[in-house]
Amino acid sequence: MGTESYVPVCDLADLEAEGRTVVSEDGRTIALFYHEKEIYAVDNRCPHMGFPLVEGTVDEGMLTCHWHHARFELEEGDTFDPWADDVQTFPVELRDGQVFLDPDPEPTVEPATRWRNRLADGLQEDIPLVMAKATIGLDEEGMGFETPLRTAVDFGTKYRASGWGRGLTTLSYMAELYPQVAGRDKRRAMFTGVREVADDVAGEAPRFQQYAFRNRDLSKSRLKSWFRENCEVRDADGAERTLLTAIDALSPDEVVEMLVATATDHLYMDASHTLDFLNSALSTLDHLGWDEHAPAVLASTVPRFTDGTRSEELSSWRQPVDIAALCFDAHDRLDDLVAAGRNREWTEPNGFVETLLTDDPETILEALCDAIADGATQQELADAVARAATRRVAYFATNNEFGDWDTVHHTFVYANAAHELAARTDATELYRACFDGAMSVYLDRFLNSPRAPVPDADGGRAPEAIRSEILDALDEQGGVNRTARLVVEHFESDGDPADLKRVLGRGLLREDADFHTLQNVGAAFRRFDALEAPDERRLAMVAAARYLAAHTPTRREFEGTFSIATRLHRGERLHEAE
Ligand code: FES
């Protein structure tokens, strides 16, 4: 920027006498200080929350804001307090007793790069306001969700010794939710995702990634066998080296087959998390690209395979009925069942999903085995189990303990993950996830006792009015059945389901929603998209609405943070002193 961009702003004598002043140039308010015989110019809005810095204290080359006491080095504006951000400074010149400054200096760093760096700072320090500002800034620069996603995945896979967890899974769910919500909720979705990654990583030891074997002349069956054996004996390092070698040596489809097989070697691993987290990691790779990110992303999932709970070790899977043994028997029959079903096309029998909801585990498993022998694909069977699991949430009786919502939720996300994985692989082992999911549906049966009725509602009202009432219902405690009835009324009134998703998305993202609520609504929206039958689609949304309503309202602390970041971004006043 040449000297012609400098403009006169005040007399040196006046500045010397007052020690400070504030000027407006090019729509910005700039604070000038005369300190230790030098002139300094900084943005008058404190980068933290906008307090007027001209009212701050200057001492020994340090400017201190009075609201939350952030401190800045006066010459370059660097902050001593990373939660506050650096303050912009402006070049000044003295000409004939007049102070000139350049109100629009060339940025030393491109805005998108600056926001990405700030997002990395926010993740590192786990500071929600910094992450909110950076997410908004990146969106403003047209970086959508991809840059936040990439930045948070790079961070989360590197700095959490225990690997892919609830934070990165939430991020993945938010990336999928992003296109389903509108306007500022897109920014809220990404803020939620990155914030959960930072929270999950905070206080953890970093991860040190292993290396692939040098030998690439290894067959798929050898690598698959090694991976399963290492996971079986809970050897995370051996499993990770094998997996990294497989990523180098095999196709993505073959790697997915290996992972799905191992995730189902034990029953309903980690109460659904192993399969769901694997599915989330693979969804994330769809956005980021396999070649560049598969090693870090997939290697970070290994602890879910080695450390996850094995449900056959739980008493609930052994007593009073040994359903674990029933599942393993069904696993042993799989090759014969698949051979019998080859070249056959399955038609789902009437009442098949009701059969999956009965209280006889042998009948349920036999129905699944018959379906495979009749040619049911993994995708068809996983879809049926997911529909049964959706009913457990939609029919959840509110006389249960509150924590029981999580039990039906876990079964639901497991079944949904199995169905989504079936779109990626036709591995025979995926049928095992159908058996396990169905057994978890069976174990949840008393949580539908009595079944909560799916509400009836007449149509005819304006869908906009119904959506507005849904937001009201989500704003009150105990609005479970009212919200579900409004969702049904929205369908009966021919409301656009996309609008319904947007309003439920808003109801979700304005809350301090926990991991399971974020997962549940996200998975239900995906179920809706995967289904064709109108009744099934409606039920998926009823289930989401009931779960969401049971978990709202919350304190909305993060909404406050997001609102501050938004107002700062718009240049609004946040403090009376401004
Ligand atoms: S420290 Fe300046 S506004 Fe908070």
Coordinates of C-alpha atoms and ligand atoms in Angstrom, one line a residue:
M1 CA 0.0 0.0 0.0
G2 CA 1.5 3.3 -1.0
T3 CA 1.7 6.5 1.1
E4 CA -1.3 7.8 -0.9
S5 CA -3.6 5.5 1.2
Y6 CA -2.6 7.4 4.3
V7 CA -5.1 9.9 5.6
P8 CA -4.7 12.7 8.2
V9 CA -6.5 11.8 11.4
C10 CA -5.3 14.2 14.2
D11 CA -2.7 16.7 15.3
L12 CA 0.2 15.3 17.2
A13 CA 0.0 18.1 19.8
D14 CA -3.6 17.1 20.7
L15 CA -2.7 13.4 20.8
E16 CA 0.3 14.2 23.0
A17 CA -1.9 16.2 25.4
E18 CA -4.7 13.6 25.7
G19 CA -2.5 10.5 25.4
R20 CA -5.3 8.8 23.3
T21 CA -8.1 9.5 20.9
V22 CA -10.5 7.7 18.7
V23 CA -11.1 8.3 15.0
S24 CA -13.3 6.9 12.3
E25 CA -12.0 6.1 8.9
D26 CA -13.4 3.9 6.1
G27 CA -16.2 2.7 8.4
R28 CA -13.8 1.5 11.1
T29 CA -13.2 3.0 14.5
I30 CA -9.5 3.2 15.4
A31 CA -7.9 4.0 18.7
L32 CA -4.7 6.1 18.7
F33 CA -2.3 6.1 21.7
Y34 CA 0.7 8.3 22.4
H35 CA 2.9 6.2 24.6
E36 CA 6.7 6.4 25.4
K37 CA 7.0 9.1 22.6
E38 CA 5.6 6.8 20.0
I39 CA 2.2 6.7 18.2
Y40 CA 0.2 3.5 18.0
A41 CA -3.1 2.8 16.2
V42 CA -5.3 -0.2 16.9
D43 CA -8.8 -1.3 16.0
N44 CA -11.0 0.2 18.7
R45 CA -13.1 -2.9 19.0
C46 CA -11.4 -5.4 21.3
P47 CA -11.2 -8.7 19.3
H48 CA -12.5 -10.6 22.2
M49 CA -16.0 -9.1 22.6
G50 CA -15.8 -5.6 21.2
F51 CA -15.1 -3.4 24.2
P52 CA -13.7 0.0 23.2
L53 CA -9.9 -0.3 23.5
V54 CA -9.5 3.4 23.7
E55 CA -10.7 3.1 27.2
G56 CA -8.1 0.5 28.0
T57 CA -4.9 0.9 30.0
V58 CA -1.5 1.4 28.3
D59 CA 1.6 0.5 30.3
E60 CA 5.1 -0.6 29.3
G61 CA 4.0 -1.2 25.7
M62 CA 1.0 -3.3 26.7
L63 CA -2.6 -2.4 26.1
T64 CA -5.1 -4.0 28.5
C65 CA -8.8 -4.2 27.8
H66 CA -11.0 -3.5 30.8
W67 CA -13.8 -5.9 30.2
H68 CA -12.1 -9.3 30.6
H69 CA -8.5 -7.9 30.9
A70 CA -7.1 -9.3 27.6
R71 CA -3.7 -7.8 27.0
F72 CA -2.1 -6.8 23.7
E73 CA 1.4 -5.9 22.5
L74 CA 0.9 -2.4 21.2
E75 CA 3.1 -2.3 18.1
E76 CA 1.8 -5.4 16.3
G77 CA -1.4 -6.1 18.2
D78 CA -0.4 -9.7 19.3
T79 CA -2.3 -10.8 22.3
F80 CA -0.9 -12.3 25.5
D81 CA -4.2 -14.1 25.9
P82 CA -5.0 -16.4 23.0
W83 CA -8.8 -16.6 23.9
A84 CA -9.0 -12.9 22.9
D85 CA -7.3 -13.0 19.5
D86 CA -4.8 -10.5 18.1
V87 CA -6.0 -6.9 17.6
Q88 CA -5.5 -5.3 14.2
T89 CA -3.0 -2.5 14.1
F90 CA -2.6 0.3 11.5
P91 CA 0.6 1.9 10.2
V92 CA 1.0 5.6 11.2
E93 CA 3.2 8.4 9.9
L94 CA 3.9 11.8 11.2
R95 CA 3.9 14.6 8.7
D96 CA 4.3 18.3 9.6
G97 CA 2.9 17.8 13.1
Q98 CA -0.1 15.8 11.8
V99 CA -0.7 12.1 12.4
F100 CA -1.6 10.1 9.3
L101 CA -2.6 6.5 9.2
D102 CA -3.5 3.8 6.6
P103 CA -7.0 2.6 7.5
D104 CA -6.9 -0.3 5.1
P105 CA -3.5 -1.9 5.2
E106 CA -2.8 -5.0 3.1
P107 CA -3.5 -8.0 5.3
T108 CA -0.3 -9.9 6.1
V109 CA -2.3 -13.2 6.0
E110 CA -5.3 -14.0 3.8
P111 CA -8.6 -13.9 5.8
A112 CA -9.3 -17.6 5.1
T113 CA -5.9 -18.6 6.3
R114 CA -6.2 -16.4 9.3
W115 CA -9.5 -18.0 10.3
R116 CA -8.2 -21.5 9.7
N117 CA -5.3 -20.7 12.0
R118 CA -7.7 -19.3 14.6
L119 CA -9.8 -22.4 14.4
A120 CA -6.7 -24.5 15.0
D121 CA -5.9 -22.3 18.0
G122 CA -9.4 -22.7 19.3
L123 CA -9.3 -26.4 19.0
Q124 CA -5.9 -26.6 20.7
E125 CA -7.0 -24.4 23.6
D126 CA -10.6 -25.6 23.7
I127 CA -12.1 -22.1 23.5
P128 CA -15.7 -22.1 22.2
L129 CA -15.8 -18.4 21.3
V130 CA -12.6 -18.6 19.2
M131 CA -14.0 -21.6 17.4
A132 CA -17.4 -19.9 16.8
K133 CA -15.7 -16.8 15.4
A134 CA -13.4 -18.9 13.2
T135 CA -16.3 -21.1 11.9
I136 CA -18.3 -18.0 11.0
G137 CA -15.3 -16.3 9.5
L138 CA -14.5 -19.3 7.3
D139 CA -18.1 -19.6 6.2
E140 CA -18.0 -15.9 5.3
E141 CA -14.9 -16.6 3.2
G142 CA -16.8 -19.3 1.3
M143 CA -15.0 -22.2 3.0
G144 CA -18.3 -23.9 3.9
F145 CA -17.9 -26.9 6.1
E146 CA -15.0 -28.5 4.4
T147 CA -12.2 -26.4 6.0
P148 CA -13.6 -26.7 9.5
L149 CA -14.1 -30.5 8.9
R150 CA -10.5 -31.0 7.6
T151 CA -8.9 -28.8 10.3
A152 CA -10.8 -30.6 13.1
V153 CA -10.2 -34.0 11.7
D154 CA -6.5 -33.4 11.4
F155 CA -6.4 -32.1 15.0
G156 CA -8.7 -34.8 16.5
T157 CA -6.9 -37.8 14.9
K158 CA -3.5 -36.5 16.0
Y159 CA -4.1 -35.4 19.6
R160 CA -6.3 -38.0 21.1
A161 CA -4.4 -41.1 22.2
S162 CA -7.6 -43.1 22.5
G163 CA -8.4 -42.3 18.9
W164 CA -11.7 -41.7 17.1
G165 CA -14.3 -40.8 19.8
R166 CA -17.5 -39.0 20.4
G167 CA -16.0 -35.7 19.2
L168 CA -15.0 -36.8 15.7
T169 CA -18.2 -38.8 15.5
T170 CA -20.2 -35.7 16.3
L171 CA -18.3 -33.7 13.7
S172 CA -19.1 -36.4 11.1
Y173 CA -22.8 -36.2 12.0
M174 CA -22.7 -32.4 11.8
A175 CA -21.1 -32.6 8.3
E176 CA -24.0 -34.8 7.2
L177 CA -26.6 -32.5 8.9
Y178 CA -25.1 -29.4 7.3
P179 CA -27.0 -29.7 4.0
Q180 CA -30.2 -30.5 5.8
V181 CA -30.4 -27.2 7.8
A182 CA -30.7 -23.7 6.6
G183 CA -29.1 -20.3 7.0
R184 CA -27.2 -19.7 10.2
D185 CA -27.9 -23.2 11.4
K186 CA -25.2 -24.4 8.9
R187 CA -22.7 -22.4 10.9
R188 CA -24.1 -23.7 14.2
A189 CA -23.7 -27.2 12.9
M190 CA -20.0 -26.8 12.2
F191 CA -19.4 -24.9 15.4
T192 CA -21.0 -27.8 17.3
G193 CA -18.9 -30.3 15.5
V194 CA -15.5 -28.6 16.0
R195 CA -16.4 -27.7 19.6
E196 CA -17.1 -31.3 20.4
V197 CA -13.8 -32.4 18.9
A198 CA -12.0 -29.9 21.1
D199 CA -13.9 -30.9 24.2
D200 CA -13.2 -34.6 23.5
V201 CA -9.5 -34.0 22.9
A202 CA -8.9 -31.6 25.9
G203 CA -6.6 -33.2 28.5
E204 CA -5.8 -36.2 26.4
A205 CA -2.3 -37.4 25.5
P206 CA -1.4 -37.2 21.8
R207 CA -1.6 -40.1 19.4
F208 CA 1.5 -41.4 17.8
Q209 CA 0.6 -43.2 14.5
Q210 CA 2.3 -46.5 13.6
Y211 CA 3.8 -47.3 10.2
A212 CA 2.8 -49.7 7.5
F213 CA 4.9 -52.8 7.0
R214 CA 7.4 -52.5 4.1
N215 CA 6.2 -55.7 2.6
R216 CA 3.4 -54.9 0.1
D217 CA 3.2 -58.4 -1.3
L218 CA 0.6 -59.5 1.2
S219 CA -2.8 -60.9 0.2
K220 CA -6.2 -59.6 1.3
S221 CA -6.9 -62.8 3.2
R222 CA -3.6 -62.6 5.0
L223 CA -4.1 -58.9 6.0
K224 CA -7.7 -59.5 7.0
S225 CA -6.7 -62.5 9.2
W226 CA -3.8 -60.5 10.8
F227 CA -6.1 -57.6 11.6
R228 CA -8.7 -59.7 13.2
E229 CA -6.2 -61.7 15.2
N230 CA -4.5 -58.6 16.5
C231 CA -7.9 -57.1 17.5
E232 CA -8.9 -60.3 19.1
V233 CA -6.0 -60.2 21.5
R234 CA -6.4 -56.4 21.9
D235 CA -3.0 -55.6 20.4
A236 CA -3.7 -52.1 19.1
D237 CA -0.1 -51.5 17.7
G238 CA -0.1 -54.7 15.7
A239 CA -3.7 -54.1 14.5
E240 CA -2.8 -50.5 13.4
R241 CA 0.4 -51.6 11.5
T242 CA -1.7 -54.2 9.7
L243 CA -4.5 -51.8 8.9
L244 CA -2.0 -49.2 7.5
T245 CA -0.4 -51.8 5.3
A246 CA -3.9 -52.9 4.1
I247 CA -4.7 -49.2 3.2
D248 CA -1.5 -49.1 1.1
A249 CA -1.9 -52.6 -0.5
L250 CA -5.7 -53.1 -0.9
S251 CA -8.6 -51.2 -2.5
P252 CA -10.9 -49.1 -0.3
D253 CA -13.6 -51.7 -0.7
E254 CA -11.4 -54.5 0.5
V255 CA -10.3 -52.4 3.5
V256 CA -13.9 -51.7 4.4
E257 CA -14.7 -55.4 4.2
M258 CA -11.8 -56.1 6.6
L259 CA -13.0 -53.5 9.1
V260 CA -16.7 -54.6 9.0
A261 CA -15.7 -58.2 9.5
T262 CA -13.6 -57.3 12.5
A263 CA -16.3 -54.9 14.0
T264 CA -18.7 -57.9 14.0
D265 CA -16.3 -60.6 15.3
H266 CA -17.8 -59.8 18.7
L267 CA -21.4 -59.0 19.5
Y268 CA -22.8 -55.5 19.5
M269 CA -19.3 -54.1 20.3
D270 CA -19.0 -51.2 22.7
A271 CA -22.7 -50.9 23.0
S272 CA -23.0 -49.8 19.3
H273 CA -20.0 -47.4 19.2
T274 CA -17.5 -49.6 17.3
L275 CA -19.8 -50.0 14.3
D276 CA -21.2 -46.4 14.4
F277 CA -17.8 -44.8 14.8
L278 CA -16.5 -46.8 11.9
N279 CA -19.4 -45.7 9.8
S280 CA -18.8 -42.1 10.8
A281 CA -15.1 -42.3 10.0
L282 CA -15.9 -43.7 6.5
S283 CA -18.5 -40.9 6.0
T284 CA -15.9 -38.4 6.9
L285 CA -13.5 -39.9 4.3
D286 CA -16.3 -39.4 1.7
H287 CA -15.8 -35.7 2.3
L288 CA -12.1 -35.5 2.7
G289 CA -10.9 -38.1 0.2
W290 CA -9.6 -41.6 0.9
D291 CA -6.1 -41.2 -0.5
E292 CA -5.0 -38.4 1.6
H293 CA -6.9 -39.1 4.8
A294 CA -7.6 -42.8 5.2
P295 CA -4.4 -43.6 7.1
A296 CA -4.9 -41.1 9.8
V297 CA -8.7 -41.4 10.0
L298 CA -8.9 -45.2 10.0
A299 CA -5.9 -45.8 12.2
S300 CA -7.5 -43.6 14.8
T301 CA -10.5 -46.1 14.9
V302 CA -8.3 -49.0 16.0
P303 CA -8.9 -48.6 19.7
R304 CA -12.6 -49.0 19.1
F305 CA -11.9 -52.5 17.8
T306 CA -9.3 -53.5 20.4
D307 CA -10.8 -51.9 23.6
G308 CA -14.5 -52.1 22.9
T309 CA -16.8 -54.0 25.2
R310 CA -17.8 -57.4 23.8
S311 CA -21.5 -57.9 24.5
E312 CA -21.1 -61.7 24.8
E313 CA -19.2 -60.9 28.0
L314 CA -22.3 -59.0 29.5
S315 CA -24.7 -60.8 31.7
S316 CA -27.7 -59.3 29.8
W317 CA -26.6 -61.2 26.7
R318 CA -26.2 -64.5 28.7
Q319 CA -29.1 -64.5 31.2
P320 CA -31.9 -65.4 31.4
V321 CA -31.6 -66.5 27.7
D322 CA -28.1 -67.1 26.3
I323 CA -28.7 -64.9 23.2
A324 CA -25.0 -64.6 22.7
A325 CA -24.9 -68.4 22.0
L326 CA -27.9 -68.0 19.7
C327 CA -26.1 -65.3 17.8
F328 CA -22.9 -67.3 17.4
D329 CA -24.9 -70.3 16.2
A330 CA -26.4 -68.0 13.5
H331 CA -23.0 -66.7 12.6
D332 CA -21.9 -70.3 12.0
R333 CA -24.7 -71.0 9.7
L334 CA -24.1 -67.9 7.6
D335 CA -22.1 -69.4 4.7
D336 CA -24.7 -72.1 4.1
L337 CA -27.5 -69.5 4.3
V338 CA -25.8 -67.2 1.9
A339 CA -25.2 -70.1 -0.5
A340 CA -28.9 -71.1 -0.3
G341 CA -30.0 -67.5 -1.1
R342 CA -27.7 -67.0 -4.0
N343 CA -29.6 -65.9 -7.2
R344 CA -32.8 -65.6 -5.2
E345 CA -34.7 -62.4 -4.6
W346 CA -36.3 -61.8 -1.2
T347 CA -39.7 -60.3 -0.7
E348 CA -40.2 -59.0 2.8
P349 CA -43.0 -61.0 4.4
N350 CA -45.9 -59.1 5.8
G351 CA -45.4 -58.3 9.4
F352 CA -41.6 -59.0 9.2
V353 CA -40.7 -56.0 11.3
E354 CA -43.4 -57.0 13.9
T355 CA -41.7 -60.4 14.1
L356 CA -38.4 -58.6 14.9
L357 CA -40.2 -56.9 17.8
T358 CA -41.5 -60.1 19.4
D359 CA -40.2 -61.4 22.7
D360 CA -38.8 -64.7 21.4
P361 CA -35.1 -64.3 20.3
E362 CA -35.1 -67.7 18.6
T363 CA -38.1 -66.7 16.5
I364 CA -36.4 -63.5 15.6
L365 CA -33.1 -65.1 14.6
E366 CA -34.9 -67.8 12.6
A367 CA -36.8 -65.2 10.7
L368 CA -33.5 -63.4 9.8
C369 CA -31.8 -66.7 8.8
D370 CA -34.9 -67.7 6.6
A371 CA -34.6 -64.3 5.0
I372 CA -31.0 -64.8 4.1
A373 CA -31.7 -68.3 2.7
D374 CA -34.5 -66.7 0.7
G375 CA -32.0 -64.2 -0.8
A376 CA -32.3 -61.1 1.4
T377 CA -29.3 -58.9 0.9
Q378 CA -27.4 -57.3 3.7
Q379 CA -29.0 -54.0 2.8
E380 CA -32.5 -55.3 2.9
L381 CA -32.1 -57.1 6.2
A382 CA -30.2 -54.2 7.8
D383 CA -33.0 -51.9 6.7
A384 CA -35.7 -54.1 8.3
V385 CA -33.7 -54.2 11.6
A386 CA -33.3 -50.4 11.5
R387 CA -37.0 -50.0 11.0
A388 CA -37.6 -52.2 14.1
A389 CA -35.0 -50.2 16.0
T390 CA -36.7 -46.9 15.0
R391 CA -39.9 -48.2 16.6
R392 CA -38.1 -48.7 19.9
V393 CA -37.4 -45.0 19.9
A394 CA -40.8 -43.9 18.5
Y395 CA -42.7 -46.2 21.0
F396 CA -40.4 -45.4 24.0
A397 CA -42.5 -45.3 27.1
T398 CA -41.9 -42.1 29.1
N399 CA -42.4 -44.1 32.4
N400 CA -38.9 -45.6 31.9
E401 CA -35.9 -44.1 33.6
F402 CA -34.6 -41.1 31.6
G403 CA -31.3 -42.9 30.9
D404 CA -33.2 -45.6 29.1
W405 CA -33.6 -43.3 26.2
D406 CA -29.9 -44.0 25.5
T407 CA -30.5 -47.8 25.4
V408 CA -32.9 -47.6 22.6
H409 CA -30.8 -44.8 21.0
H410 CA -27.7 -47.1 20.9
T411 CA -29.7 -49.9 19.2
F412 CA -31.0 -47.4 16.7
V413 CA -27.7 -45.9 15.7
Y414 CA -26.1 -49.4 15.5
A415 CA -28.8 -50.5 13.1
N416 CA -28.6 -47.4 11.1
A417 CA -24.8 -47.8 10.8
A418 CA -25.2 -51.4 9.7
H419 CA -27.6 -50.2 7.0
E420 CA -25.3 -47.5 5.8
L421 CA -22.3 -49.8 5.8
A422 CA -24.3 -52.2 3.6
A423 CA -24.2 -49.6 0.9
R424 CA -20.4 -49.8 1.0
T425 CA -19.8 -53.5 1.2
D426 CA -21.5 -56.8 0.6
A427 CA -19.3 -58.6 3.1
T428 CA -21.1 -61.6 4.4
E429 CA -20.0 -60.6 7.9
L430 CA -22.4 -57.7 7.7
Y431 CA -25.3 -60.1 8.3
R432 CA -23.9 -60.6 11.8
A433 CA -24.6 -56.9 12.5
C434 CA -28.2 -57.6 11.5
F435 CA -28.4 -60.5 14.1
D436 CA -26.7 -58.4 16.8
G437 CA -28.9 -55.4 16.1
A438 CA -32.0 -57.5 16.2
M439 CA -31.0 -59.0 19.5
S440 CA -30.4 -55.5 20.9
V441 CA -33.9 -54.6 19.7
Y442 CA -35.2 -57.7 21.5
L443 CA -33.3 -56.7 24.7
D444 CA -35.0 -53.3 24.6
R445 CA -38.5 -54.7 24.5
F446 CA -39.5 -53.7 28.0
L447 CA -38.7 -50.1 27.2
N448 CA -41.7 -50.2 24.9
S449 CA -44.0 -51.5 27.6
P450 CA -46.5 -50.0 27.2
R451 CA -45.9 -48.7 23.7
A452 CA -46.2 -45.0 23.4
P453 CA -48.9 -44.5 20.8
V454 CA -48.0 -42.8 17.5
P455 CA -50.2 -39.8 17.8
D456 CA -53.1 -39.1 15.5
A457 CA -53.6 -35.6 14.1
D458 CA -55.8 -33.9 11.5
G459 CA -54.3 -31.9 8.7
G460 CA -55.4 -28.6 7.4
R461 CA -53.4 -26.1 9.3
A462 CA -50.7 -24.0 7.7
P463 CA -47.4 -26.0 7.9
E464 CA -45.5 -22.8 8.9
A465 CA -47.7 -22.4 12.0
I466 CA -47.1 -26.0 12.9
R467 CA -43.4 -25.6 12.6
S468 CA -43.5 -22.6 14.8
E469 CA -45.4 -24.5 17.4
I470 CA -42.8 -27.3 17.2
L471 CA -40.1 -24.8 18.3
D472 CA -42.4 -23.8 21.1
A473 CA -43.0 -27.4 22.2
L474 CA -39.2 -28.0 22.2
D475 CA -38.8 -25.0 24.4
E476 CA -40.8 -26.7 27.3
Q477 CA -40.0 -29.6 29.5
G478 CA -42.0 -32.7 28.9
G479 CA -43.0 -31.8 25.4
V480 CA -42.3 -35.3 24.0
N481 CA -45.9 -36.3 23.0
R482 CA -46.9 -32.8 22.0
T483 CA -43.9 -32.5 19.6
A484 CA -44.6 -35.9 18.1
R485 CA -48.2 -35.0 17.5
L486 CA -47.1 -31.8 15.8
V487 CA -44.8 -33.7 13.5
V488 CA -47.6 -36.0 12.5
E489 CA -49.8 -33.0 11.9
H490 CA -47.1 -31.5 9.7
F491 CA -47.2 -34.6 7.5
E492 CA -51.1 -34.6 7.5
S493 CA -51.0 -31.0 6.4
D494 CA -48.7 -31.8 3.5
G495 CA -45.9 -29.8 4.9
D496 CA -42.6 -30.2 3.1
P497 CA -40.4 -32.7 5.1
A498 CA -37.3 -30.7 4.2
D499 CA -38.9 -27.8 6.1
L500 CA -39.7 -30.1 9.0
K501 CA -36.0 -31.2 9.1
R502 CA -34.9 -27.6 9.1
V503 CA -37.1 -26.7 12.0
L504 CA -36.1 -29.8 14.0
G505 CA -32.5 -29.0 13.1
R506 CA -33.0 -25.5 14.5
G507 CA -34.5 -27.0 17.7
L508 CA -31.4 -29.2 18.0
L509 CA -28.7 -26.7 17.2
R510 CA -29.8 -23.9 19.5
E511 CA -29.4 -26.3 22.5
D512 CA -26.4 -27.5 24.4
A513 CA -27.3 -30.9 22.9
D514 CA -25.3 -33.9 24.1
F515 CA -23.6 -36.4 21.9
H516 CA -26.5 -38.8 21.8
T517 CA -29.1 -36.2 20.9
L518 CA -26.9 -34.9 18.1
Q519 CA -26.4 -38.4 16.9
N520 CA -30.0 -39.4 17.2
V521 CA -31.5 -36.6 15.2
G522 CA -28.8 -36.8 12.5
A523 CA -29.3 -40.6 12.2
A524 CA -33.1 -40.2 12.0
F525 CA -32.8 -37.7 9.2
R526 CA -30.6 -40.1 7.3
R527 CA -33.1 -42.9 7.9
F528 CA -35.8 -40.7 6.5
D529 CA -33.7 -40.2 3.3
A530 CA -33.0 -43.9 3.0
L531 CA -36.7 -44.9 3.3
E532 CA -39.4 -44.9 0.7
A533 CA -42.6 -45.9 2.4
P534 CA -44.4 -42.8 3.7
D535 CA -45.4 -44.4 7.0
E536 CA -41.8 -45.5 7.7
R537 CA -40.5 -42.0 6.9
R538 CA -43.0 -40.4 9.2
L539 CA -42.1 -42.8 12.0
A540 CA -38.4 -41.9 11.6
M541 CA -39.2 -38.2 12.1
V542 CA -41.6 -39.0 15.0
A543 CA -38.7 -41.0 16.7
A544 CA -36.3 -38.0 16.2
A545 CA -38.9 -35.5 17.5
R546 CA -39.6 -37.6 20.6
Y547 CA -35.9 -38.1 21.4
L548 CA -35.1 -34.4 20.9
A549 CA -38.1 -33.2 22.9
A550 CA -37.1 -35.5 25.8
H551 CA -33.7 -33.8 25.9
T552 CA -34.7 -30.1 25.5
P553 CA -34.6 -27.4 26.5
T554 CA -31.1 -27.0 27.9
R555 CA -29.2 -23.9 29.2
R556 CA -28.2 -22.9 25.7
E557 CA -24.8 -21.7 26.9
F558 CA -23.2 -22.4 23.5
E559 CA -26.0 -20.5 21.7
G560 CA -25.0 -17.5 23.8
T561 CA -21.4 -17.9 22.6
F562 CA -22.5 -18.3 19.0
S563 CA -24.7 -15.3 19.2
I564 CA -21.8 -13.2 20.6
A565 CA -19.6 -14.4 17.7
T566 CA -22.3 -13.6 15.2
R567 CA -22.9 -10.1 16.6
L568 CA -19.1 -9.4 16.7
H569 CA -18.8 -10.5 13.1
R570 CA -21.6 -8.0 12.1
G571 CA -19.8 -5.2 14.0
E572 CA -22.7 -4.9 16.6
R573 CA -22.3 -3.3 20.0
L574 CA -22.0 -5.8 22.8
H575 CA -21.1 -3.4 25.6
E576 CA -22.7 -0.2 26.8
A577 CA -19.2 1.5 26.8
E578 CA -18.8 1.1 23.1
Ligands
FES1 S1 -11.2 -8.6 27.0 FE1 -11.8 -7.1 25.7 S2 -13.9 -7.4 25.4 FE2 -13.2 -9.1 26.6

